[in-house]
mmCIF file of C-alpha atoms and ligand atoms in Angstrom:
data_model
loop_
_atom_site.group_PDB
_atom_site.id
_atom_site.type_symbol
_atom_site.label_atom_id
_atom_site.label_comp_id
_atom_site.label_asym_id
_atom_site.label_seq_id
_atom_site.Cartn_x
_atom_site.Cartn_y
_atom_site.Cartn_z
ATOM 1 C CA MET A 1 0.000 0.000 0.000
ATOM 2 C CA LYS A 2 1.262 3.481 -0.837
ATOM 3 C CA THR A 3 -0.453 5.215 2.083
ATOM 4 C CA LEU A 4 1.319 8.190 3.666
ATOM 5 C CA THR A 5 0.847 8.957 7.344
ATOM 6 C CA ILE A 6 1.354 12.558 8.430
ATOM 7 C CA ASN A 7 1.739 13.418 12.104
ATOM 8 C CA LEU A 8 -0.098 16.650 12.886
ATOM 9 C CA GLY A 9 0.994 16.643 16.542
ATOM 10 C CA ARG A 10 -1.158 16.015 19.610
ATOM 11 C CA ASN A 11 -1.413 12.355 18.545
ATOM 12 C CA ARG A 12 -3.394 13.269 15.446
ATOM 13 C CA MET A 13 -2.234 11.093 12.624
ATOM 14 C CA VAL A 14 -3.757 11.788 9.224
ATOM 15 C CA LYS A 15 -3.378 9.056 6.660
ATOM 16 C CA THR A 16 -3.450 9.993 3.006
ATOM 17 C CA TYR A 17 -4.690 7.496 0.467
ATOM 18 C CA ASN A 18 -4.044 7.909 -3.241
ATOM 19 C CA ILE A 19 -7.249 7.134 -5.078
ATOM 20 C CA ALA A 20 -7.490 6.568 -8.823
ATOM 21 C CA VAL A 21 -10.765 8.026 -10.058
ATOM 22 C CA LEU A 22 -12.104 6.935 -13.446
ATOM 23 C CA LYS A 23 -15.339 8.764 -14.177
ATOM 24 C CA GLY A 24 -16.277 6.584 -17.132
ATOM 25 C CA ASP A 25 -18.929 7.047 -19.801
ATOM 26 C CA GLY A 26 -22.635 7.860 -19.980
ATOM 27 C CA ILE A 27 -23.944 8.534 -16.471
ATOM 28 C CA GLY A 28 -20.467 7.729 -15.055
ATOM 29 C CA PRO A 29 -19.264 11.322 -14.568
ATOM 30 C CA GLU A 30 -22.525 12.331 -12.809
ATOM 31 C CA VAL A 31 -22.562 9.457 -10.330
ATOM 32 C CA THR A 32 -18.804 9.723 -9.710
ATOM 33 C CA GLU A 33 -18.974 13.464 -9.008
ATOM 34 C CA ALA A 34 -21.881 12.830 -6.617
ATOM 35 C CA THR A 35 -19.702 10.266 -4.828
ATOM 36 C CA ILE A 36 -16.740 12.629 -4.558
ATOM 37 C CA LYS A 37 -19.018 15.198 -2.841
ATOM 38 C CA VAL A 38 -19.938 12.575 -0.237
ATOM 39 C CA LEU A 39 -16.323 11.391 0.195
ATOM 40 C CA ASP A 40 -15.230 15.018 0.642
ATOM 41 C CA GLU A 41 -17.797 15.530 3.368
ATOM 42 C CA VAL A 42 -16.913 12.397 5.303
ATOM 43 C CA GLN A 43 -13.224 13.368 5.341
ATOM 44 C CA LYS A 44 -14.073 16.543 7.267
ATOM 45 C CA THR A 45 -14.871 14.470 10.347
ATOM 46 C CA SER A 46 -12.300 11.692 9.837
ATOM 47 C CA ASN A 47 -8.569 11.250 10.316
ATOM 48 C CA PHE A 48 -7.699 10.530 6.714
ATOM 49 C CA LYS A 49 -7.398 12.341 3.425
ATOM 50 C CA LEU A 50 -8.127 11.090 -0.054
ATOM 51 C CA ASN A 51 -5.799 12.309 -2.763
ATOM 52 C CA TYR A 52 -7.830 11.850 -5.954
ATOM 53 C CA ILE A 53 -5.891 11.208 -9.140
ATOM 54 C CA TYR A 54 -8.146 11.368 -12.179
ATOM 55 C CA GLY A 55 -7.552 9.103 -15.156
ATOM 56 C CA GLU A 56 -9.132 8.678 -18.549
ATOM 57 C CA ALA A 57 -10.772 5.365 -19.404
ATOM 58 C CA GLY A 58 -13.855 4.229 -21.246
ATOM 59 C CA ALA A 59 -15.349 4.260 -24.735
ATOM 60 C CA HIS A 60 -14.927 8.035 -24.999
ATOM 61 C CA CYS A 61 -11.129 7.536 -25.075
ATOM 62 C CA ILE A 62 -11.166 5.315 -28.163
ATOM 63 C CA PRO A 63 -11.228 8.050 -30.870
ATOM 64 C CA GLU A 64 -8.233 9.863 -29.350
ATOM 65 C CA HIS A 65 -6.181 7.008 -27.863
ATOM 66 C CA GLY A 66 -7.255 4.035 -29.988
ATOM 67 C CA THR A 67 -7.986 2.188 -26.726
ATOM 68 C CA ASN A 68 -10.457 2.462 -23.851
ATOM 69 C CA LEU A 69 -7.642 2.121 -21.317
ATOM 70 C CA PRO A 70 -4.656 4.345 -22.131
ATOM 71 C CA LYS A 71 -1.228 3.265 -20.845
ATOM 72 C CA GLU A 72 -0.876 6.445 -18.747
ATOM 73 C CA THR A 73 -4.045 5.509 -16.874
ATOM 74 C CA VAL A 74 -2.711 2.029 -16.087
ATOM 75 C CA GLU A 75 0.589 3.509 -14.862
ATOM 76 C CA MET A 76 -1.318 6.010 -12.720
ATOM 77 C CA ILE A 77 -3.490 3.261 -11.175
ATOM 78 C CA LYS A 78 -0.355 1.307 -10.203
ATOM 79 C CA LYS A 79 0.694 4.192 -7.952
ATOM 80 C CA THR A 80 -2.574 4.304 -6.014
ATOM 81 C CA ASP A 81 -4.095 2.488 -3.039
ATOM 82 C CA ALA A 82 -7.521 1.855 -4.576
ATOM 83 C CA CYS A 83 -9.660 2.817 -7.549
ATOM 84 C CA LEU A 84 -13.120 4.366 -7.696
ATOM 85 C CA LYS A 85 -14.497 3.474 -11.093
ATOM 86 C CA GLY A 86 -17.550 4.901 -12.786
ATOM 87 C CA PRO A 87 -19.483 2.714 -15.233
ATOM 88 C CA MET A 88 -18.178 2.537 -18.797
ATOM 89 C CA THR A 89 -19.707 1.762 -22.162
ATOM 90 C CA THR A 90 -18.328 -1.324 -23.895
ATOM 91 C CA PRO A 91 -18.675 -1.369 -27.680
ATOM 92 C CA GLU A 92 -20.138 -4.671 -28.831
ATOM 93 C CA GLU A 93 -18.680 -5.062 -32.324
ATOM 94 C CA PRO A 94 -16.250 -7.980 -32.799
ATOM 95 C CA GLY A 95 -12.691 -6.691 -32.504
ATOM 96 C CA ALA A 96 -13.644 -3.702 -30.313
ATOM 97 C CA PRO A 97 -11.553 -3.163 -27.152
ATOM 98 C CA VAL A 98 -12.379 -5.483 -24.253
ATOM 99 C CA SER A 99 -14.397 -3.957 -21.369
ATOM 100 C CA VAL A 100 -12.227 -1.742 -19.126
ATOM 101 C CA ALA A 101 -13.625 -3.424 -15.999
ATOM 102 C CA VAL A 102 -12.684 -6.864 -17.336
ATOM 103 C CA THR A 103 -9.183 -5.700 -18.345
ATOM 104 C CA LEU A 104 -8.502 -4.069 -14.973
ATOM 105 C CA ARG A 105 -9.833 -7.068 -13.048
ATOM 106 C CA ARG A 106 -7.426 -9.339 -14.913
ATOM 107 C CA MET A 107 -4.497 -6.907 -14.998
ATOM 108 C CA PHE A 108 -4.599 -6.274 -11.228
ATOM 109 C CA ASN A 109 -5.737 -9.822 -10.417
ATOM 110 C CA LEU A 110 -8.899 -8.611 -8.698
ATOM 111 C CA TYR A 111 -10.195 -12.113 -8.357
ATOM 112 C CA ALA A 112 -13.240 -11.617 -6.123
ATOM 113 C CA ASN A 113 -16.165 -9.485 -7.216
ATOM 114 C CA VAL A 114 -18.106 -8.813 -4.036
ATOM 115 C CA ARG A 115 -21.657 -7.561 -4.462
ATOM 116 C CA PRO A 116 -23.727 -7.039 -1.301
ATOM 117 C CA CYS A 117 -27.514 -7.028 -1.769
ATOM 118 C CA LYS A 118 -29.485 -5.712 1.146
ATOM 119 C CA SER A 119 -33.066 -4.539 1.455
ATOM 120 C CA PHE A 120 -33.162 -0.957 2.690
ATOM 121 C CA PRO A 121 -35.758 0.237 5.179
ATOM 122 C CA SER A 122 -38.648 1.987 3.410
ATOM 123 C CA ILE A 123 -37.539 0.894 -0.062
ATOM 124 C CA GLU A 124 -39.970 -1.485 -1.663
ATOM 125 C CA SER A 125 -38.210 -4.791 -2.203
ATOM 126 C CA LEU A 126 -39.631 -8.056 -3.439
ATOM 127 C CA LYS A 127 -39.209 -9.581 0.043
ATOM 128 C CA PRO A 128 -38.137 -7.958 3.329
ATOM 129 C CA ASP A 129 -34.975 -8.833 5.263
ATOM 130 C CA ILE A 130 -32.706 -9.600 2.329
ATOM 131 C CA ASP A 131 -29.075 -9.375 3.316
ATOM 132 C CA LEU A 132 -26.810 -11.455 1.131
ATOM 133 C CA VAL A 133 -23.520 -11.103 -0.717
ATOM 134 C CA VAL A 134 -22.786 -12.520 -4.145
ATOM 135 C CA VAL A 135 -19.094 -13.388 -4.523
ATOM 136 C CA ARG A 136 -18.302 -13.828 -8.172
ATOM 137 C CA GLU A 137 -15.111 -15.248 -9.648
ATOM 138 C CA ASN A 138 -13.752 -12.280 -11.524
ATOM 139 C CA THR A 139 -10.914 -13.336 -13.792
ATOM 140 C CA GLU A 140 -12.010 -16.238 -16.001
ATOM 141 C CA GLY A 141 -15.139 -18.219 -17.015
ATOM 142 C CA LEU A 142 -17.070 -16.990 -20.048
ATOM 143 C CA TYR A 143 -15.693 -13.506 -19.335
ATOM 144 C CA SER A 144 -12.373 -14.736 -20.714
ATOM 145 C CA GLY A 145 -13.938 -13.395 -23.916
ATOM 146 C CA GLN A 146 -12.181 -16.068 -26.012
ATOM 147 C CA GLU A 147 -14.471 -16.730 -28.944
ATOM 148 C CA ALA A 148 -14.043 -17.998 -32.458
ATOM 149 C CA LEU A 149 -16.134 -18.292 -35.573
ATOM 150 C CA ILE A 150 -15.332 -21.826 -36.690
ATOM 151 C CA ALA A 151 -17.553 -21.908 -39.778
ATOM 152 C CA PRO A 152 -20.143 -19.500 -41.186
ATOM 153 C CA GLY A 153 -22.940 -19.402 -38.613
ATOM 154 C CA VAL A 154 -21.051 -21.609 -36.146
ATOM 155 C CA SER A 155 -19.143 -20.112 -33.199
ATOM 156 C CA VAL A 156 -17.611 -21.213 -29.907
ATOM 157 C CA ALA A 157 -16.740 -19.408 -26.673
ATOM 158 C CA PHE A 158 -14.294 -20.762 -24.108
ATOM 159 C CA ARG A 159 -15.542 -21.031 -20.567
ATOM 160 C CA ILE A 160 -12.204 -21.276 -18.805
ATOM 161 C CA ILE A 161 -12.438 -22.609 -15.248
ATOM 162 C CA THR A 162 -9.295 -23.422 -13.280
ATOM 163 C CA THR A 163 -8.739 -24.997 -9.885
ATOM 164 C CA GLU A 164 -6.433 -22.144 -8.897
ATOM 165 C CA ALA A 165 -8.939 -19.352 -9.533
ATOM 166 C CA SER A 166 -11.834 -21.366 -8.089
ATOM 167 C CA ILE A 167 -9.920 -22.117 -4.860
ATOM 168 C CA ARG A 168 -8.927 -18.454 -4.523
ATOM 169 C CA VAL A 169 -12.479 -17.134 -4.820
ATOM 170 C CA ALA A 170 -13.890 -19.935 -2.635
ATOM 171 C CA GLU A 171 -11.346 -19.064 0.062
ATOM 172 C CA TYR A 172 -12.494 -15.424 -0.065
ATOM 173 C CA ALA A 173 -16.149 -16.474 0.166
ATOM 174 C CA PHE A 174 -15.552 -18.818 3.133
ATOM 175 C CA LYS A 175 -13.646 -16.080 5.004
ATOM 176 C CA LEU A 176 -16.571 -13.733 4.380
ATOM 177 C CA ALA A 177 -19.047 -16.393 5.518
ATOM 178 C CA MET A 178 -17.070 -16.740 8.771
ATOM 179 C CA GLN A 179 -17.535 -13.003 9.416
ATOM 180 C CA ARG A 180 -21.244 -13.223 8.659
ATOM 181 C CA LYS A 181 -23.784 -16.005 9.302
ATOM 182 C CA LYS A 182 -21.454 -18.942 8.558
ATOM 183 C CA HIS A 183 -23.656 -20.024 5.666
ATOM 184 C CA LEU A 184 -22.332 -20.415 2.128
ATOM 185 C CA THR A 185 -24.174 -21.489 -1.011
ATOM 186 C CA TYR A 186 -22.213 -22.344 -4.146
ATOM 187 C CA ILE A 187 -23.932 -21.983 -7.474
ATOM 188 C CA HIS A 188 -23.086 -23.969 -10.594
ATOM 189 C CA LYS A 189 -24.518 -25.968 -13.483
ATOM 190 C CA GLY A 190 -22.632 -29.164 -12.771
ATOM 191 C CA ASN A 191 -25.355 -31.369 -14.226
ATOM 192 C CA ILE A 192 -24.596 -29.992 -17.703
ATOM 193 C CA LEU A 193 -21.148 -28.390 -17.473
ATOM 194 C CA ARG A 194 -19.592 -31.436 -15.813
ATOM 195 C CA ILE A 195 -15.948 -30.677 -16.463
ATOM 196 C CA THR A 196 -15.791 -26.922 -15.931
ATOM 197 C CA ASP A 197 -18.252 -26.772 -13.060
ATOM 198 C CA GLY A 198 -16.837 -30.075 -11.804
ATOM 199 C CA ILE A 199 -13.570 -28.211 -11.197
ATOM 200 C CA PHE A 200 -15.419 -25.348 -9.508
ATOM 201 C CA LYS A 201 -17.427 -27.702 -7.252
ATOM 202 C CA ASP A 202 -14.329 -29.706 -6.259
ATOM 203 C CA ALA A 203 -12.489 -26.482 -5.411
ATOM 204 C CA VAL A 204 -15.299 -25.316 -3.110
ATOM 205 C CA LYS A 205 -15.381 -28.735 -1.394
ATOM 206 C CA GLU A 206 -11.584 -28.621 -0.948
ATOM 207 C CA VAL A 207 -11.728 -25.193 0.741
ATOM 208 C CA GLN A 208 -14.742 -26.283 2.812
ATOM 209 C CA LYS A 209 -12.464 -28.720 4.705
ATOM 210 C CA ARG A 210 -10.707 -25.707 6.262
ATOM 211 C CA TYR A 211 -13.983 -24.128 7.420
ATOM 212 C CA PRO A 212 -15.917 -26.854 9.252
ATOM 213 C CA GLU A 213 -18.060 -24.247 11.050
ATOM 214 C CA VAL A 214 -19.598 -23.026 7.802
ATOM 215 C CA THR A 215 -22.859 -24.618 6.682
ATOM 216 C CA VAL A 216 -22.547 -25.290 2.963
ATOM 217 C CA ASP A 217 -25.198 -26.008 0.367
ATOM 218 C CA ASP A 218 -25.374 -25.697 -3.399
ATOM 219 C CA LEU A 219 -27.839 -24.801 -6.139
ATOM 220 C CA HIS A 220 -27.925 -25.021 -9.904
ATOM 221 C CA ILE A 221 -27.875 -21.557 -11.463
ATOM 222 C CA ASP A 222 -31.418 -21.881 -12.857
ATOM 223 C CA ALA A 223 -32.763 -22.880 -9.443
ATOM 224 C CA ALA A 224 -30.730 -20.093 -7.820
ATOM 225 C CA THR A 225 -32.301 -17.384 -10.003
ATOM 226 C CA MET A 226 -35.730 -18.741 -9.006
ATOM 227 C CA GLN A 227 -34.908 -19.064 -5.290
ATOM 228 C CA LEU A 228 -33.598 -15.514 -5.237
ATOM 229 C CA ILE A 229 -37.110 -14.377 -6.089
ATOM 230 C CA LYS A 230 -38.939 -16.957 -3.977
ATOM 231 C CA GLN A 231 -36.975 -16.872 -0.718
ATOM 232 C CA PRO A 232 -33.942 -14.547 -0.928
ATOM 233 C CA ALA A 233 -33.676 -14.184 2.875
ATOM 234 C CA THR A 234 -32.575 -17.849 3.030
ATOM 235 C CA TYR A 235 -29.180 -16.982 1.541
ATOM 236 C CA ASP A 236 -26.155 -15.251 2.977
ATOM 237 C CA VAL A 237 -22.928 -15.717 0.997
ATOM 238 C CA MET A 238 -23.405 -17.025 -2.549
ATOM 239 C CA VAL A 239 -20.250 -17.911 -4.468
ATOM 240 C CA THR A 240 -20.188 -18.680 -8.174
ATOM 241 C CA THR A 241 -18.374 -18.415 -11.470
ATOM 242 C CA ASN A 242 -18.061 -15.201 -13.471
ATOM 243 C CA LEU A 243 -21.116 -14.981 -15.756
ATOM 244 C CA PHE A 244 -23.485 -16.705 -13.313
ATOM 245 C CA GLY A 245 -22.382 -14.203 -10.657
ATOM 246 C CA ASP A 246 -22.918 -11.272 -12.986
ATOM 247 C CA ILE A 247 -26.493 -12.325 -13.731
ATOM 248 C CA LEU A 248 -27.309 -13.357 -10.180
ATOM 249 C CA SER A 249 -26.052 -10.092 -8.654
ATOM 250 C CA ASP A 250 -28.071 -7.918 -11.083
ATOM 251 C CA GLU A 251 -31.123 -9.987 -10.205
ATOM 252 C CA ALA A 252 -30.403 -9.723 -6.474
ATOM 253 C CA ALA A 253 -30.027 -5.952 -6.865
ATOM 254 C CA GLN A 254 -33.434 -5.619 -8.476
ATOM 255 C CA VAL A 255 -35.006 -7.931 -5.887
ATOM 256 C CA THR A 256 -33.789 -5.557 -3.167
ATOM 257 C CA GLY A 257 -35.244 -2.485 -4.881
ATOM 258 C CA SER A 258 -33.153 -1.013 -7.691
ATOM 259 C CA LEU A 259 -29.969 -1.492 -9.655
ATOM 260 C CA GLY A 260 -29.331 2.124 -8.652
ATOM 261 C CA LEU A 261 -28.603 0.975 -5.084
ATOM 262 C CA ALA A 262 -26.174 -1.889 -5.755
ATOM 263 C CA ALA A 263 -22.433 -1.444 -5.243
ATOM 264 C CA GLY A 264 -19.572 -3.798 -5.953
ATOM 265 C CA ALA A 265 -15.966 -4.332 -4.945
ATOM 266 C CA ASN A 266 -13.259 -6.019 -7.006
ATOM 267 C CA ILE A 267 -10.729 -7.380 -4.556
ATOM 268 C CA GLY A 268 -7.263 -8.805 -5.137
ATOM 269 C CA GLU A 269 -4.293 -9.554 -2.885
ATOM 270 C CA THR A 270 -2.893 -6.037 -3.083
ATOM 271 C CA TYR A 271 -5.461 -3.787 -4.719
ATOM 272 C CA GLY A 272 -9.187 -3.010 -4.742
ATOM 273 C CA MET A 273 -11.408 -1.389 -7.354
ATOM 274 C CA PHE A 274 -14.875 -0.152 -6.444
ATOM 275 C CA GLU A 275 -17.768 0.511 -8.801
ATOM 276 C CA PRO A 276 -21.551 0.420 -9.083
ATOM 277 C CA VAL A 277 -23.057 -2.851 -10.318
ATOM 278 C CA HIS A 278 -24.941 -0.974 -13.036
ATOM 279 C CA GLY A 279 -23.571 0.151 -16.371
ATOM 280 C CA SER A 280 -23.303 3.521 -18.106
ATOM 281 C CA ALA A 281 -27.075 3.779 -18.906
ATOM 282 C CA PRO A 282 -26.297 5.917 -22.001
ATOM 283 C CA LYS A 283 -29.867 7.056 -22.535
ATOM 284 C CA TYR A 284 -29.725 9.049 -19.270
ATOM 285 C CA THR A 285 -26.362 10.742 -19.972
ATOM 286 C CA GLY A 286 -26.174 14.312 -18.684
ATOM 287 C CA MET A 287 -29.783 14.329 -17.495
ATOM 288 C CA ASN A 288 -28.931 14.525 -13.759
ATOM 289 C CA ARG A 289 -31.627 11.930 -13.293
ATOM 290 C CA VAL A 290 -30.138 8.620 -12.172
ATOM 291 C CA ASN A 291 -29.535 7.349 -8.687
ATOM 292 C CA PRO A 292 -25.947 7.912 -7.453
ATOM 293 C CA ILE A 293 -26.356 5.684 -4.367
ATOM 294 C CA ALA A 294 -24.762 2.599 -5.982
ATOM 295 C CA THR A 295 -21.559 4.547 -6.678
ATOM 296 C CA ILE A 296 -21.705 6.323 -3.303
ATOM 297 C CA LEU A 297 -21.923 2.940 -1.549
ATOM 298 C CA ALA A 298 -19.054 1.696 -3.736
ATOM 299 C CA GLY A 299 -17.054 4.671 -2.403
ATOM 300 C CA ALA A 300 -18.037 3.650 1.139
ATOM 301 C CA MET A 301 -16.894 0.059 0.478
ATOM 302 C CA MET A 302 -13.582 1.493 -0.704
ATOM 303 C CA LEU A 303 -13.141 3.262 2.645
ATOM 304 C CA ASP A 304 -13.954 0.020 4.459
ATOM 305 C CA TYR A 305 -11.305 -1.760 2.343
ATOM 306 C CA LEU A 306 -8.784 0.952 3.256
ATOM 307 C CA GLY A 307 -9.521 0.314 6.944
ATOM 308 C CA GLU A 308 -11.709 3.404 7.494
ATOM 309 C CA LYS A 309 -14.668 1.519 8.959
ATOM 310 C CA GLU A 310 -16.137 4.512 10.788
ATOM 311 C CA ALA A 311 -16.310 6.542 7.588
ATOM 312 C CA PHE A 312 -17.909 3.576 5.810
ATOM 313 C CA LYS A 313 -20.566 3.383 8.530
ATOM 314 C CA LYS A 314 -21.206 7.150 8.406
ATOM 315 C CA ILE A 315 -21.917 7.025 4.672
ATOM 316 C CA GLU A 316 -24.075 3.921 4.933
ATOM 317 C CA ALA A 317 -26.070 5.458 7.803
ATOM 318 C CA ALA A 318 -26.527 8.706 5.839
ATOM 319 C CA VAL A 319 -27.832 6.787 2.808
ATOM 320 C CA VAL A 320 -30.267 4.838 4.980
ATOM 321 C CA ALA A 321 -31.422 8.044 6.714
ATOM 322 C CA VAL A 322 -32.187 9.730 3.367
ATOM 323 C CA LEU A 323 -34.040 6.667 2.107
ATOM 324 C CA VAL A 324 -36.057 6.315 5.327
ATOM 325 C CA GLU A 325 -36.967 10.005 5.306
ATOM 326 C CA GLY A 326 -38.258 9.440 1.788
ATOM 327 C CA LYS A 327 -38.302 13.117 0.731
ATOM 328 C CA ILE A 328 -35.525 12.715 -1.828
ATOM 329 C CA ARG A 329 -36.117 9.882 -4.245
ATOM 330 C CA THR A 330 -34.725 9.491 -7.748
ATOM 331 C CA ALA A 331 -36.928 8.154 -10.575
ATOM 332 C CA ASP A 332 -35.862 4.517 -10.081
ATOM 333 C CA LEU A 333 -37.249 4.774 -6.532
ATOM 334 C CA GLY A 334 -40.483 6.368 -7.704
ATOM 335 C CA GLY A 335 -39.503 10.014 -7.094
ATOM 336 C CA SER A 336 -38.435 13.014 -9.149
ATOM 337 C CA ALA A 337 -35.248 14.104 -7.343
ATOM 338 C CA THR A 338 -32.059 14.600 -9.334
ATOM 339 C CA THR A 339 -28.687 12.897 -8.990
ATOM 340 C CA SER A 340 -27.273 15.999 -7.309
ATOM 341 C CA ASP A 341 -30.306 16.362 -4.986
ATOM 342 C CA MET A 342 -29.601 12.851 -3.741
ATOM 343 C CA ALA A 343 -25.868 13.531 -3.236
ATOM 344 C CA ASP A 344 -26.639 16.802 -1.384
ATOM 345 C CA ALA A 345 -29.181 15.083 0.868
ATOM 346 C CA ILE A 346 -26.620 12.397 1.813
ATOM 347 C CA VAL A 347 -23.970 15.081 2.439
ATOM 348 C CA GLU A 348 -26.408 16.898 4.789
ATOM 349 C CA LYS A 349 -26.939 13.714 6.809
ATOM 350 C CA ILE A 350 -23.170 13.225 7.224
ATOM 351 C CA LYS A 351 -22.637 16.791 8.539
HETATM 352 P P1 LIG B 1 -27.130 -0.412 -17.479
HETATM 353 O O1 LIG B 1 -26.904 -0.917 -16.085
HETATM 354 O O2 LIG B 1 -26.262 0.682 -17.938
HETATM 355 O O3 LIG B 1 -28.631 0.099 -17.609
HETATM 356 C C1 LIG B 1 -29.774 -0.734 -17.553
HETATM 357 C C2 LIG B 1 -30.935 0.069 -16.990
HETATM 358 O O4 LIG B 1 -30.796 0.096 -15.561
HETATM 359 C C3 LIG B 1 -30.947 1.541 -17.397
HETATM 360 O O5 LIG B 1 -31.577 1.759 -18.605
HETATM 361 C C4 LIG B 1 -31.706 2.155 -16.250
HETATM 362 O O6 LIG B 1 -33.088 1.978 -16.446
HETATM 363 C C5 LIG B 1 -31.263 1.327 -15.055
HETATM 364 N N1 LIG B 1 -30.160 1.964 -14.310
HETATM 365 C C6 LIG B 1 -28.845 1.723 -14.432
HETATM 366 N N2 LIG B 1 -28.155 2.484 -13.578
HETATM 367 C C7 LIG B 1 -29.052 3.237 -12.897
HETATM 368 C C8 LIG B 1 -28.951 4.220 -11.881
HETATM 369 N N3 LIG B 1 -27.788 4.600 -11.353
HETATM 370 N N4 LIG B 1 -30.086 4.787 -11.446
HETATM 371 C C9 LIG B 1 -31.280 4.437 -11.941
HETATM 372 N N5 LIG B 1 -31.458 3.502 -12.890
HETATM 373 C C10 LIG B 1 -30.332 2.896 -13.362
HETATM 374 O O7 LIG B 1 -27.023 -1.692 -18.426
HETATM 375 P P2 LIG B 1 -26.964 -1.823 -20.024
HETATM 376 O O8 LIG B 1 -27.958 -0.892 -20.640
HETATM 377 O O9 LIG B 1 -27.018 -3.263 -20.262
HETATM 378 O O10 LIG B 1 -25.497 -1.343 -20.404
HETATM 379 C C11 LIG B 1 -25.145 -0.047 -20.856
HETATM 380 C C12 LIG B 1 -23.635 0.010 -21.039
HETATM 381 O O11 LIG B 1 -22.986 -0.178 -19.790
HETATM 382 C C13 LIG B 1 -23.103 -1.100 -21.972
HETATM 383 O O12 LIG B 1 -22.125 -0.554 -22.814
HETATM 384 C C14 LIG B 1 -22.489 -2.112 -21.015
HETATM 385 O O13 LIG B 1 -21.437 -2.820 -21.597
HETATM 386 C C15 LIG B 1 -21.999 -1.185 -19.923
HETATM 387 N N6 LIG B 1 -21.802 -1.830 -18.599
HETATM 388 C C16 LIG B 1 -20.703 -1.458 -17.919
HETATM 389 C C17 LIG B 1 -20.490 -1.952 -16.655
HETATM 390 C C18 LIG B 1 -19.241 -1.520 -15.931
HETATM 391 O O14 LIG B 1 -18.631 -0.526 -16.300
HETATM 392 N N7 LIG B 1 -18.835 -2.214 -14.861
HETATM 393 C C19 LIG B 1 -21.414 -2.816 -16.056
HETATM 394 C C20 LIG B 1 -22.573 -3.147 -16.786
HETATM 395 C C21 LIG B 1 -22.767 -2.641 -18.066
#
């Protein structure tokens, strides 16, 4: 970690964290700026400083740089303690640059994508009392993006699953389960994908031997998507492969109220990148309309990762207070407040 600690006398130590900020595309700049406002406010009553270093990344870079992730941005990220990443647009044409999120996850070995899904008081969710975390393998699976056209109209995609990556993400999920309700569910499609999900299942069972206190069960992905709607409160930590985790966490987010509330962390051995679960929602670009809470909570998770638990709790409590009060609601929550109204309301609650 590149953290600096400055002694201001009278036992007041102020840590400074270097934070890479990538605003992204579409609604990215709006939700990232809203998050910076909140992070600025929380620093006023905390013993740390965030030194933001802004970098360019996303589809908007392609015309000028020929890539969505310029080299200078990668070099900048290497010098920081963590990254706050706004959503980015990924062009879909064959041959277009790979998603920035996917590249950064692989480049910095951010092997665990951690997506908490919690029902908030006073926000209509499909069922009450949901509090689960989807832990998604973040470096391989169908997200390897290795595809080939083998004959006209016939294509294949490689779903790469390794013991090493599966063990690593399972280990993360079991550690998390130990801090929570000691209940872990692993999700797969082993009845059909016998070799790839066979490796994943064996890896989970191998790690399970080290965590005898954790109750373990498993579900097929199709059953899991159904159970998440039927009885989501039954689950606590759900661990799965890359694409299944992507789908399951979007579903879990909607079950708890809105994609606009769901934050995610990408965690590796030495670095963490924090972003909303949602994408760049291009049709809302510049309208000051979307919900910034997902990115604000991603910023809070970043502080938790950096060891600033109190600041994390302050932001989370402020978000809950605004939602409970119910005066400021963005369109996804049935209101007409703007992105900046929401950020300002959260800032007021932190003061
Ligand atoms: P999306 O998440 O951008 O939008 C889907 C819908 O969700 C939106 O139309 C909107 O109705 C709602 N929504 C999303 N964010 C919201 C918010 N903050 N507040 C309120 N409502 C919100 O998904 P998409 O349309 O499939 O993807 C758009 C682009 O984003 C694509 O280029 C995709 O590749 C990219 N994407 C990027 C990331 C990332 O950067 N990590 C993640 C997902 C999608």
